[in-house]
Short mmCIF file of C-alpha atoms in Angstrom, two decimals:
data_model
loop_
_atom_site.label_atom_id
_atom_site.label_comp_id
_atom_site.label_asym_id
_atom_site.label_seq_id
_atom_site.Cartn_x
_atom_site.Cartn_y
_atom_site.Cartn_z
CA UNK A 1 145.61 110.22 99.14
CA UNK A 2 142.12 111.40 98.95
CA UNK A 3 140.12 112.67 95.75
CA UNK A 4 140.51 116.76 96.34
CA UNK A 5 137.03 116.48 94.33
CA UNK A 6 137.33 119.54 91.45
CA UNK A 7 134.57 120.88 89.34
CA UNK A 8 135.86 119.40 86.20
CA UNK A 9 139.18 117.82 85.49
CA UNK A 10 138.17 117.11 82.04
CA UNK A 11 137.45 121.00 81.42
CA UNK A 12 140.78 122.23 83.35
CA UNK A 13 138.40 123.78 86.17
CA UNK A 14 140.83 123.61 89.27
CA UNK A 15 138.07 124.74 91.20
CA UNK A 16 136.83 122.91 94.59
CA UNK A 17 133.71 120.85 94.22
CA UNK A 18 131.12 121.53 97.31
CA UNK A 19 132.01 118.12 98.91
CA UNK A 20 135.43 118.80 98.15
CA UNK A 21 137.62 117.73 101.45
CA UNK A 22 140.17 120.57 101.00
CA UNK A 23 137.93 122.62 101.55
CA UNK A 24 138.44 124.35 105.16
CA UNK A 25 141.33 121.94 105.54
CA UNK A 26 144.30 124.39 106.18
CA UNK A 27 146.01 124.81 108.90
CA UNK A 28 143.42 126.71 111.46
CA UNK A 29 145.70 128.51 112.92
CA UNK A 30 146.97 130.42 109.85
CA UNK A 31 145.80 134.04 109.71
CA UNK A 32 145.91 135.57 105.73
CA UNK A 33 147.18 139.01 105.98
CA UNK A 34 144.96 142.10 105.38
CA UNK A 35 143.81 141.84 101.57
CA UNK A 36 145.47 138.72 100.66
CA UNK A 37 144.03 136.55 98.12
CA UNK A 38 144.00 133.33 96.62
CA UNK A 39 144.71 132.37 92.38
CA UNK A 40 141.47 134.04 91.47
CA UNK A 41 141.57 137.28 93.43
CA UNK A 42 139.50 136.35 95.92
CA UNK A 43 139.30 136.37 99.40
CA UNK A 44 141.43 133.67 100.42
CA UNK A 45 139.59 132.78 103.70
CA UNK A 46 135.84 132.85 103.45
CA UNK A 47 135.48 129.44 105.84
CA UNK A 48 136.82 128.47 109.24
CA UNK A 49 140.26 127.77 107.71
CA UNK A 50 141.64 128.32 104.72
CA UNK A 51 141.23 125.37 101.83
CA UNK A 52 143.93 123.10 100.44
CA UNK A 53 144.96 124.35 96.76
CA UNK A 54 145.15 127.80 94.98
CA UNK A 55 141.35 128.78 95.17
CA UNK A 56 139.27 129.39 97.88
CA UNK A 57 135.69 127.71 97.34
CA UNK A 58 133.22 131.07 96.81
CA UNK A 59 130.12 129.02 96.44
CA UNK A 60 129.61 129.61 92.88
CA UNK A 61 129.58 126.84 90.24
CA UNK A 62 128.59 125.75 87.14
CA UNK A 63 124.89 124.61 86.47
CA UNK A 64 125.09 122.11 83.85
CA UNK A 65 122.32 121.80 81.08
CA UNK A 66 121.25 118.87 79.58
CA UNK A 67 119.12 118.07 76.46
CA UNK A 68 117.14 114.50 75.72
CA UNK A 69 116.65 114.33 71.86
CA UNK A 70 114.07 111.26 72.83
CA UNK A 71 112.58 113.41 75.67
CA UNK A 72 112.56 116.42 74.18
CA UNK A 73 113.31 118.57 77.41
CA UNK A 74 116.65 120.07 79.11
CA UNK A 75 117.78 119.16 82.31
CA UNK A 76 119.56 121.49 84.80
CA UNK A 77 122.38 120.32 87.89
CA UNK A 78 124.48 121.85 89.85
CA UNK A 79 125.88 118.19 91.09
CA UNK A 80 128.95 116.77 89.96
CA UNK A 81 127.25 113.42 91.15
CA UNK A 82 124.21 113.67 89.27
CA UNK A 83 126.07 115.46 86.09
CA UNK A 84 128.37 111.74 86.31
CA UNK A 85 125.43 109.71 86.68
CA UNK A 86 123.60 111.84 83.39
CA UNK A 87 126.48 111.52 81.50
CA UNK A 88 126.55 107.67 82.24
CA UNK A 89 123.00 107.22 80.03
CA UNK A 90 124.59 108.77 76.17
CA UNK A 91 121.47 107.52 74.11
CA UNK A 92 118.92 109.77 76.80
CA UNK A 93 121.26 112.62 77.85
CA UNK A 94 123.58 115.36 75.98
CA UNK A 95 125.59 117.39 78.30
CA UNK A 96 125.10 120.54 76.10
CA UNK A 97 126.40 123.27 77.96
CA UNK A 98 127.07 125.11 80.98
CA UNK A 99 123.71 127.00 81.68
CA UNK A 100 125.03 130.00 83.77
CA UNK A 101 126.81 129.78 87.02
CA UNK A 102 125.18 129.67 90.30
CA UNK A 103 126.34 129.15 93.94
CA UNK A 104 126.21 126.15 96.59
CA UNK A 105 125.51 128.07 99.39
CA UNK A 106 124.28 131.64 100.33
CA UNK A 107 127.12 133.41 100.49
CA UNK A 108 124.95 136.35 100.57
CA UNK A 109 121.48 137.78 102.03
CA UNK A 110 120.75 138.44 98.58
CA UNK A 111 121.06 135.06 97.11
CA UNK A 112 118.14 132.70 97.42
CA UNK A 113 117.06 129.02 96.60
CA UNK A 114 116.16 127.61 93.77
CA UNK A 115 113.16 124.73 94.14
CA UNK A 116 113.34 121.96 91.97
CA UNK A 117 110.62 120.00 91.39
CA UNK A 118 109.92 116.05 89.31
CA UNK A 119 106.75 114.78 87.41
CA UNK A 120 106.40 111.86 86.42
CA UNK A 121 103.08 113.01 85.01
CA UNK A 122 105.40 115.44 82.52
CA UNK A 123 108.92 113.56 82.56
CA UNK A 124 110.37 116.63 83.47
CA UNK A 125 111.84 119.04 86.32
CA UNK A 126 110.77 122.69 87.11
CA UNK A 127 112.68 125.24 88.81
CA UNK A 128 111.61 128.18 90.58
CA UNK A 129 113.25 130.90 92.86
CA UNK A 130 109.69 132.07 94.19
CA UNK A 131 108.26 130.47 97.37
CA UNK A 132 104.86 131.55 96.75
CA UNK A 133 105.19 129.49 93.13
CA UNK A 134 106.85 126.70 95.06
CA UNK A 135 104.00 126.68 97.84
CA UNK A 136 101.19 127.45 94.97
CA UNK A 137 102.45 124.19 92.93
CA UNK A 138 102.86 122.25 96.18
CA UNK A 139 99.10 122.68 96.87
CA UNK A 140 97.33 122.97 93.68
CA UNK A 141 99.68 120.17 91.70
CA UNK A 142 100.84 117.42 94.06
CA UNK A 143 100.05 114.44 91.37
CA UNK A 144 102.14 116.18 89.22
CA UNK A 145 104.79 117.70 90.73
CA UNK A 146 106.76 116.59 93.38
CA UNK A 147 108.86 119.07 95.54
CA UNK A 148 112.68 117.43 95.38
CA UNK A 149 115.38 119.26 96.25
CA UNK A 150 117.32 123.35 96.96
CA UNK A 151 119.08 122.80 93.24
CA UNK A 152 120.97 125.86 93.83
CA UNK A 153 120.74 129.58 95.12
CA UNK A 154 120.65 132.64 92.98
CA UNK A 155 119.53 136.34 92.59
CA UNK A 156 115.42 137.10 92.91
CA UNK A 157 114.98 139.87 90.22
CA UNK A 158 115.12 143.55 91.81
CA UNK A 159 117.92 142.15 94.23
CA UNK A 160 121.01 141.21 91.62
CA UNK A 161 124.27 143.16 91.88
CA UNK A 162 126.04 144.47 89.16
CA UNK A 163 127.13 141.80 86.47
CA UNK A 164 124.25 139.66 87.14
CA UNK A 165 122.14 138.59 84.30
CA UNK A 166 118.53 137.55 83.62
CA UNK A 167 118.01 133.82 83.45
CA UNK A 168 115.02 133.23 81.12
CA UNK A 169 111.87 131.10 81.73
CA UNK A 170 110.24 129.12 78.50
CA UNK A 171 107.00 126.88 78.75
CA UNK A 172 105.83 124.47 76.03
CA UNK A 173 102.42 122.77 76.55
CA UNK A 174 103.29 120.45 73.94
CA UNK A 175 105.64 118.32 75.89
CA UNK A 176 105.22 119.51 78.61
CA UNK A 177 108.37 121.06 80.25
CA UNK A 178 110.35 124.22 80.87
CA UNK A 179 113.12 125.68 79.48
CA UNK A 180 116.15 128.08 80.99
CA UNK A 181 118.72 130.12 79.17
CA UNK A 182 120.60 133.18 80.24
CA UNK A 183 121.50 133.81 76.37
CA UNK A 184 119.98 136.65 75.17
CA UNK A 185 120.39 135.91 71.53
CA UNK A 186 118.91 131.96 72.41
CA UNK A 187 116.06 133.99 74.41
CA UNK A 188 115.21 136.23 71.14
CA UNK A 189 115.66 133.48 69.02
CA UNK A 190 113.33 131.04 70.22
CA UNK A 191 110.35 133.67 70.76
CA UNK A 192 110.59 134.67 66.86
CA UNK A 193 111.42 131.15 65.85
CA UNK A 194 108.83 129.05 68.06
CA UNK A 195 106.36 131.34 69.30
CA UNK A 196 103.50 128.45 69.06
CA UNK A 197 106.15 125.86 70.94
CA UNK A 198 107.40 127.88 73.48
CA UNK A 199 105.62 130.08 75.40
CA UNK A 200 108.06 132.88 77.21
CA UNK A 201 107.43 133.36 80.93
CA UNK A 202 109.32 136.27 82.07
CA UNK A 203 112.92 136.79 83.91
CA UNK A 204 113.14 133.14 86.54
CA UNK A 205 116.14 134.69 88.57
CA UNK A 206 119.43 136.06 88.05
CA UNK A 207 122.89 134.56 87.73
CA UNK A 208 126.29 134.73 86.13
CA UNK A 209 127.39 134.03 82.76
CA UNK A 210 130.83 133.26 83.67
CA UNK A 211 132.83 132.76 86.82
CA UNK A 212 132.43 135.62 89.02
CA UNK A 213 133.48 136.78 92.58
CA UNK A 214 130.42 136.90 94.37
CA UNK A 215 131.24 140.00 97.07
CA UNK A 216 132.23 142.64 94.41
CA UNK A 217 130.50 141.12 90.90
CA UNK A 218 133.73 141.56 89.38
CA UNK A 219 134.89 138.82 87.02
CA UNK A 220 137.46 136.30 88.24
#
């Protein structure tokens, strides 16, 4: 039998990976009646067939944070794959946390994507939800940053339902790297703590805190 790929066995999450293969396995023909839905209380079709399990993939996932005690910077996924292949290297990479939750796919016209970029220059990433920053870096810094990757989609500020939350942006010049937090108590902390370190940058997008059902913002 095939791997039904879940976000995290280890941390009980029953929940269907991206590149899960139950996902719009069901039976096609199968019709949910009017308001039925699946273990979560969501919709339990959202694809062309209903998935194999009790949840029906929403989109939204974890985003995994990382931090290097020899690098000194955090590291943000969204991939099960990469998260594996992070957590295979102990001595550079700490899987601290989750970060916030953010989706796959676009589930809605309000959700946007995230641009990740590399440097080798800095030894870090960069993440931005703004296409004019993405474009702006992309022609102004292309020794030292290089455009990767859609890491994941969220909310551009001024378009975030209810339940949303501010995910905070942090620069340090020092090593050269950003850092992310939707805490607001780690946000407030590290501007009266390391003012000279970090340098706060504003609101980067929105996301969740917790598990969340993307149509209504109501908590799963």
């Amino acid at each position: 039998s095939r791997d039904p790929l879940f976000v995290s066995l280890a941390d009980g999450d029953y929940h269907l990976a991206p590149e899960s293969p139950c996902i719009n396995a069901g039976d096609p023909t199968y019709t949910p009646k009017s308001g039925q839905t699946d273990a979560d209380g969501a919709p339990r079709l959202t694809g062309s067939a209903i998935d194999l399990g009790a949840s029906e993939f929403q989109g939204l996932g974890p985003v995994y944070r990382f931090w290097s005690k020899t690098k000194t910077r955090h590291f943000y996924t969204m991939s099960t794959t990469e998260r594996d292949a992070y957590l295979n290297q102990p001595d550079d990479w700490k899987l601290e946390m989750i970060g916030f939750y953010a989706f796959y796919v676009p589930v809605t016209d309000n959700l946007k994507p995230v641009y990740r970029f590399a440097s080798k220059q800095f030894d870090s990433h960069f993440y931005t939800i703004s296409q004019e920053e993405r474009d702006r870096v992309l022609k102004n810094w292309p020794d030292a940053w290089t455009y990767e990757l859609i890491a994941f989609y969220a909310y551009p500020e001024g378009q975030q339902p209810k339940g949303a939350l501010p995910v905070y942006r942090f620069w340090s010049g020092y090593v050269g790297a950003h850092f992310y937090t939707i805490d607001e108590d780690e946000k407030n902390r590290v501007i009266k703590e390391f003012p000279s370190f970090w340098e706060y940058e504003g609101v980067a997008w929105y996301a969740y805190d917790k598990p969340q059902l993307p149509e209504t913002g109501q908590q799963k």
